[in-house]
Structure formats: C-alpha cells, structure tokens
CSV table of C-alpha atoms in Angstrom, one decimal:
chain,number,residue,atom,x,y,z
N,149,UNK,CA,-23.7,-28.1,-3.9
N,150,UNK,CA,-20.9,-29.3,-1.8
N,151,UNK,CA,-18.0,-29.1,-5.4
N,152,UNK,CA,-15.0,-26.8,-6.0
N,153,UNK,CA,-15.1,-27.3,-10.1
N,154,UNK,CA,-12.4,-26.3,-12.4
N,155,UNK,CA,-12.0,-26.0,-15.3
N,156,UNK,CA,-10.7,-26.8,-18.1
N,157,UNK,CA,-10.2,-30.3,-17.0
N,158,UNK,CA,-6.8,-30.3,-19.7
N,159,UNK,CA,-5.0,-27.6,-20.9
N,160,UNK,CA,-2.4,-27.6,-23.6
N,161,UNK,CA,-0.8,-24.5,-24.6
N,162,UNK,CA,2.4,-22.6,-25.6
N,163,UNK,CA,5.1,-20.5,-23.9
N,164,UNK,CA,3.7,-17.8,-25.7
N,165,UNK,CA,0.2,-17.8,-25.4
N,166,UNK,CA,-2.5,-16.7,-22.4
N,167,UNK,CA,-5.1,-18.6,-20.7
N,168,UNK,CA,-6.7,-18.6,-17.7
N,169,UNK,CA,-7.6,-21.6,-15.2
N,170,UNK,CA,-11.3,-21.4,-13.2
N,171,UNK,CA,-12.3,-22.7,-10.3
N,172,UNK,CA,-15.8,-22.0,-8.6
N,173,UNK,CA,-18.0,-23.2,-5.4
N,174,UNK,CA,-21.1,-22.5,-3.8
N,175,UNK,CA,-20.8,-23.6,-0.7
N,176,UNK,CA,-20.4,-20.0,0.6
N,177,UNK,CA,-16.7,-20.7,1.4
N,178,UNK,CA,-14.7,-17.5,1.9
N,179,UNK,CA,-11.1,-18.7,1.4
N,180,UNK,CA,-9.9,-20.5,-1.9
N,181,UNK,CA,-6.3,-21.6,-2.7
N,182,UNK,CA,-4.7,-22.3,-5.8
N,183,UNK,CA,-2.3,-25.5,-5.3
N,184,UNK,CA,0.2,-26.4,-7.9
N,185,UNK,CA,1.1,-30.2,-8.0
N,186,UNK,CA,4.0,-31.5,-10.2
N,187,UNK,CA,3.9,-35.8,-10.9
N,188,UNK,CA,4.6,-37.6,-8.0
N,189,UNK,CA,4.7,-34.8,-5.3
N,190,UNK,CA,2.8,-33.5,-2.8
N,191,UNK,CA,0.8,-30.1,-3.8
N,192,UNK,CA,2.4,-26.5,-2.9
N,193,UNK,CA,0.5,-23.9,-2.1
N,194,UNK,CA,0.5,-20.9,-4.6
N,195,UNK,CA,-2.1,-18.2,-3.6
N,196,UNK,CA,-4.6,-18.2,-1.0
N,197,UNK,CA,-7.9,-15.2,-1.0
N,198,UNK,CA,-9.3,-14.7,2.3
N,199,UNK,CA,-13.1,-12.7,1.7
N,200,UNK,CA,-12.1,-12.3,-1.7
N,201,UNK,CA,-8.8,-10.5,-0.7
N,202,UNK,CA,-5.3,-11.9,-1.7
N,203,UNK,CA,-3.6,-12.9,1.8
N,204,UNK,CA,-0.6,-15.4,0.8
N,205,UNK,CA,1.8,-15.5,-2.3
N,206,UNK,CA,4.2,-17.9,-1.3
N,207,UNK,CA,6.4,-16.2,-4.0
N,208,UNK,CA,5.0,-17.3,-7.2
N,209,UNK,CA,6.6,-16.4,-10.5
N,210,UNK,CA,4.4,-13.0,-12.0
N,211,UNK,CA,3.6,-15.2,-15.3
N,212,UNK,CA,0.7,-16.7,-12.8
N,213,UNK,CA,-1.5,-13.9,-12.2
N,214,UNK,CA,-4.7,-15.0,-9.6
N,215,UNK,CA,-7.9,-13.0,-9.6
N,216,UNK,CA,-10.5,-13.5,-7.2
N,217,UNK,CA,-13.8,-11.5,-9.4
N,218,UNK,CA,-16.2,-12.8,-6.0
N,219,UNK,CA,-16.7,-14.8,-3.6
N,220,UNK,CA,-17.8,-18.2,-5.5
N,221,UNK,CA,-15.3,-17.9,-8.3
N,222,UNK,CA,-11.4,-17.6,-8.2
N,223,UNK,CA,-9.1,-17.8,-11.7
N,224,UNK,CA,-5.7,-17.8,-12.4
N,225,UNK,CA,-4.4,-16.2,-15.4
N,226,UNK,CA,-1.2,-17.9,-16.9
N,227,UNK,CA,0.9,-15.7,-19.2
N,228,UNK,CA,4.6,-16.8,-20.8
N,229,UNK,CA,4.7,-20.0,-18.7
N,230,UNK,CA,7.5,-22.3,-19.3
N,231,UNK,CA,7.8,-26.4,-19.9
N,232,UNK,CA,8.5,-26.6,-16.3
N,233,UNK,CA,5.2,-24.8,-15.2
N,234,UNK,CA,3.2,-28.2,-16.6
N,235,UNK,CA,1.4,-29.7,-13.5
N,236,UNK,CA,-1.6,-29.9,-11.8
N,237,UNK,CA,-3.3,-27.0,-10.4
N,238,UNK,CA,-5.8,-27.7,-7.7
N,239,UNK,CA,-8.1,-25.1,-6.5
N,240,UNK,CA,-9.7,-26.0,-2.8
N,241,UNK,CA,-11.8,-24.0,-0.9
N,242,UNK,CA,-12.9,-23.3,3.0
N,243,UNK,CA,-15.5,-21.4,5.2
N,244,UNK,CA,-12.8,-19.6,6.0
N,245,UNK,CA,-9.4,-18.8,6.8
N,246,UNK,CA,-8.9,-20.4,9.9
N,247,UNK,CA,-7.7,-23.6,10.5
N,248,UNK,CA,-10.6,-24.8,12.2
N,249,UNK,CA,-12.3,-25.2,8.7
N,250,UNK,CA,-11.7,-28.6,6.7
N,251,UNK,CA,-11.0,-27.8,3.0
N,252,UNK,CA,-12.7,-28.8,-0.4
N,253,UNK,CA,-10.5,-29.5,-3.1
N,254,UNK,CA,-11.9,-29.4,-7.1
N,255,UNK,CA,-10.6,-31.7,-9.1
N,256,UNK,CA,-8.0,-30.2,-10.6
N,257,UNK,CA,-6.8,-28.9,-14.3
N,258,UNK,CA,-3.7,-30.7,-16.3
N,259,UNK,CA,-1.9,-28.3,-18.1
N,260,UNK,CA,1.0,-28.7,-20.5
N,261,UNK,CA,3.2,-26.3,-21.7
N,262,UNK,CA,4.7,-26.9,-25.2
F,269,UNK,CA,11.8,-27.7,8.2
F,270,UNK,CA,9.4,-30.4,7.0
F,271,UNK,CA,6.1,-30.0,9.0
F,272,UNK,CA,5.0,-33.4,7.9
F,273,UNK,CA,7.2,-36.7,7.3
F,274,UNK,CA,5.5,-39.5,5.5
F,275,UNK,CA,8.7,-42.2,5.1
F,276,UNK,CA,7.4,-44.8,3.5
F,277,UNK,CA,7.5,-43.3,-0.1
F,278,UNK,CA,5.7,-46.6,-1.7
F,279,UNK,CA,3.9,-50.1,-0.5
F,280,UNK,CA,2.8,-52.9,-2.9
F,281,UNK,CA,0.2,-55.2,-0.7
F,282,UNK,CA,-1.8,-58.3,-2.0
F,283,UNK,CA,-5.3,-57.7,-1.4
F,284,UNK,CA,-7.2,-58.3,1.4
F,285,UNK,CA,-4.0,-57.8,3.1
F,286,UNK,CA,-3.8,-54.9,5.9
F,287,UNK,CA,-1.4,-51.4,5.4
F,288,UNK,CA,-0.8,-48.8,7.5
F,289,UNK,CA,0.6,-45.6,6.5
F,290,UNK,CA,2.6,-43.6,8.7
F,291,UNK,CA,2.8,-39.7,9.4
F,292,UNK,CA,4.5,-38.0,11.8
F,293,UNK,CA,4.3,-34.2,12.3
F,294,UNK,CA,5.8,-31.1,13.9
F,295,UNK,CA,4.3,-28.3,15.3
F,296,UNK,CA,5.1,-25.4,17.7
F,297,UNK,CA,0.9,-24.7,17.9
F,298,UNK,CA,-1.2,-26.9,20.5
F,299,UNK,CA,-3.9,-26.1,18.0
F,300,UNK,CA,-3.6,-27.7,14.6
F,301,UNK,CA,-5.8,-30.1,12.5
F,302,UNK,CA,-4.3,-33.4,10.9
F,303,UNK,CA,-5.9,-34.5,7.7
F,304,UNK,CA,-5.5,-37.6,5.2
F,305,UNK,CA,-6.1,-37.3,1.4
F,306,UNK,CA,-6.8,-39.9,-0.8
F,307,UNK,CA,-5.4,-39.4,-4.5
F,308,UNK,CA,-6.3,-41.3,-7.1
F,309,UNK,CA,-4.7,-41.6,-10.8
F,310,UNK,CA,-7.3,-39.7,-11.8
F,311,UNK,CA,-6.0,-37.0,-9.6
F,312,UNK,CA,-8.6,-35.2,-7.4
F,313,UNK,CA,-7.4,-35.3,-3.4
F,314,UNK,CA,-10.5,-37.1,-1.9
F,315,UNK,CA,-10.7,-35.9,2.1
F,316,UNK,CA,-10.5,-38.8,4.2
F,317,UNK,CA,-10.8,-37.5,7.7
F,318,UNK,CA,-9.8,-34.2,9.8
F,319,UNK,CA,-8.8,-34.7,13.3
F,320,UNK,CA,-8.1,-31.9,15.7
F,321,UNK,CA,-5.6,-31.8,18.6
F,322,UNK,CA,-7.6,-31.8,21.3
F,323,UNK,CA,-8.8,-35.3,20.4
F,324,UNK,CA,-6.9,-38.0,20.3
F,325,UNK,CA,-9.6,-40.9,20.3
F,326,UNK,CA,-8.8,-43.1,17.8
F,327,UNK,CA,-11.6,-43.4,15.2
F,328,UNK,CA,-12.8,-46.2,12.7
F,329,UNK,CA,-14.5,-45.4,9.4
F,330,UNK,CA,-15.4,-49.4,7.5
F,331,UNK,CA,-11.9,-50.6,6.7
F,332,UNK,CA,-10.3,-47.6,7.5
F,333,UNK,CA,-8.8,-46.4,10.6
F,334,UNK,CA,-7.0,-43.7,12.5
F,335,UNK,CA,-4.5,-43.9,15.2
F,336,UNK,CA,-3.3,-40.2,17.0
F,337,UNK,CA,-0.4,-40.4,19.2
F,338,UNK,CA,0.0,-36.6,20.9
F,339,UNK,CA,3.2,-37.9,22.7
F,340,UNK,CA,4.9,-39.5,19.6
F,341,UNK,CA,3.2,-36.6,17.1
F,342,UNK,CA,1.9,-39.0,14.6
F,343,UNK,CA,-1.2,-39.5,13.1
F,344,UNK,CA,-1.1,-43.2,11.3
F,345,UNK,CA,-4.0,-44.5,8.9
F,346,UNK,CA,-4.5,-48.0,8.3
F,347,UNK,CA,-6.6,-49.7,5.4
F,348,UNK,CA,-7.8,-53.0,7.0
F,349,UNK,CA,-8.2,-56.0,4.0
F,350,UNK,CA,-6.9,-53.9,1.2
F,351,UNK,CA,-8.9,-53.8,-2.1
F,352,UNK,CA,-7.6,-52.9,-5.8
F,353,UNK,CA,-9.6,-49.9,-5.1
F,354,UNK,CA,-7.5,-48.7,-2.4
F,355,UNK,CA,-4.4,-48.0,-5.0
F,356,UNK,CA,-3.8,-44.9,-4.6
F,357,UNK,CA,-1.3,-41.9,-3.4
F,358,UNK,CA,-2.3,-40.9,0.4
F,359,UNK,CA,-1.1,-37.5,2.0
F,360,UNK,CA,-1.4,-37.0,5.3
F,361,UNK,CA,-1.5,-32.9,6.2
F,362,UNK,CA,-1.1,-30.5,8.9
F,363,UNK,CA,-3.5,-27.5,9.0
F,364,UNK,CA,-1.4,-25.0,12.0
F,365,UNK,CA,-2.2,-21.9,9.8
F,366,UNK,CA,-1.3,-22.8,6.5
F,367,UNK,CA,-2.5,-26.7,4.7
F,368,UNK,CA,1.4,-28.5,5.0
F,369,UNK,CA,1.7,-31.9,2.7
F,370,UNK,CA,3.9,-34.7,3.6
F,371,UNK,CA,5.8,-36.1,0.4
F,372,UNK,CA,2.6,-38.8,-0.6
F,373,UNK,CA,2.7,-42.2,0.2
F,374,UNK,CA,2.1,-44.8,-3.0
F,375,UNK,CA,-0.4,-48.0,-2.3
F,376,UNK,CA,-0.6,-50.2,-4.6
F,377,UNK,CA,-2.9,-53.3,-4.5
F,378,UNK,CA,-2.3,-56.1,-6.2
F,379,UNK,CA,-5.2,-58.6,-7.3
C-alpha cells in the first residue's frame, strides 16, 4: 500500500456544526501533515506530527483541532469554521521528519462552509 | 521571504509544442531537496521527481525533464511535445526543513 487516503472526499457543512477530516497510510510513515489549499494557491502547511507527536502549528486558528490517535491515522476536527475556511485540505505523509524523506500526499477533502 | 519563486503564473501551449517551467529557490542550508508536483483539476499533488543538492545531474523521465543549476539556484522542468494531458497546475518545492510551495504554475494544452 503506497496511499495516504482521506476522507470524506467532499464536505459541506455549517458554521455551526463539527466534523472531522481523516486521513490514513500504511506505509509505516512516521510524519503526517495536514495542508490547507485555498483555489488557485499553492498549499500551506497547518500541522505536522512527528512519531505521533504534534511538532509544528504554524499558528492555526483553535476551530481546527488535529489528533494524531497512531501512527497510520491522523484527523482533524473542525469546529465553528467560517466561509473563509472552505478549501482543500491535503494530508501527506513521510518516513519521517527529516528532509531526506520524499512525501506522499492523499488526495485531498473539499470542504465548504455554508 | 519567498523560499520558492515560480514567475510564470500561467502558459497556454498548442500541443506537441515544448514548455518549460521555471523555479528558482533560496536557501541558507547546503542540504535541501527540490521537488515538482503535478496538480490536476481533480486536485491530488502527483510527485514528479525529488532531487537533492548534492546532485546536480540533469535527469530525463519520457517527455519530461529536469534542469538543476546550483550556481543560478533554479531547478526548471520542461514537458517536451506537450499533450492535453499535461494541463495542469505544477509546483515546484523546497524541502530545507519544512515542505515550501512556490505560487503554482498553470499549463494549459490546447488540442
């Protein structure tokens, strides 16, 4: 299995409700990274866990809550989001956190906010 | 400061015509990684190639291709007799620590 899969593939939802992204791999990484990617941009980074330890926030709003349950799976819990928050959140994966280690991204989950 | 500068923001080819896309980079490390991502509408980032900076030998993959200029700091890609298939947003990347995008470059083949 050589995938980082997310799911859901499209998410619509409201500034008032909660849901949670998911993104999982197999490959035995032990780094994952949450990307967010607004339309015509390139991605930002958001979170990155390093053996299943958060090691970067680059400053993300508390409504976006990450959670990194083991090694294969990493989600990230939206709460209260705003119109602005709809983009597309790419989850990527690598053996580890150095940079001598390419990265895997998933495919990626569309969400709205209405 | 922008670690990555990708100028050309669009380019509309005819097929079977020949692009190249241009990155150039900066860096204070003499140990990075330079990658280029291939984004199409349907939006996953499909890795292309990784190239470290100890090697600057260019390299050829079918119609693709890689030039890495250590003295100039780029890193340009060229698609050789574009094809309809080849439409799509390309980011070129700089791993020093943390995974840097440049702004995307838009390709767009026309039949």
């Amino acid at each position: 299995d050589t995938e980082v899969t997310q799911t859901p593939k499209h998410l619509v939802m409201g500034m008032t409700n909660k849901k949670s992204l998911k993104c999982e791999q197999h490959m035995g990484h032990r780094a994952m990274y949450w990307y967010k990617q607004k339309a015509k941009k390139p991605p930002e980074l958001m979170f990155v866990y390093s053996y299943e330890k958060l090691s970067i926030n680059e400053s993300v709003p508390s409504r976006f809550s990450p959670e990194c349950p083991n090694s294969s799976l990493l989600n990230l819990h939206l709460h209260a989001l705003q119109p602005e928050d709809s983009a597309l959140y790419l989850c990527a994966s690598s053996q580890g956190p150095d940079i001598h280690y390419g990265y895997t991204f998933g495919s990626g989950t569309r969400l709205t906010v209405v | 400061a922008q670690k990555v500068t990708q100028a050309q923001t669009e380019i509309s080819v005819v097929e079977k015509e020949d692009v190249t896309l241009d990155c150039v980079y900066e860096t204070r490390d003499t140990t990075y990684y330079l990658f280029w991502y291939k984004q199409p509408p349907s939006g996953e980032l499909v890795f292309l190639i990784r190239r470290n900076s100890f090697d600057e030998q260019n390299e050829i993959s079918g119609r693709y291709s890689w030039n890495f200029q250590k003295s100039t700091s780029s890193f340009n890609f060229t698609i050789t007799a574009s094809q309809v298939v080849d439409s799509a947003v390309y980011f070129c990347a700089l791993s020093d620590g943390e995974l840097s995008f440049g702004a995307g470059t838009t390709v767009t083949v026309r039949a």
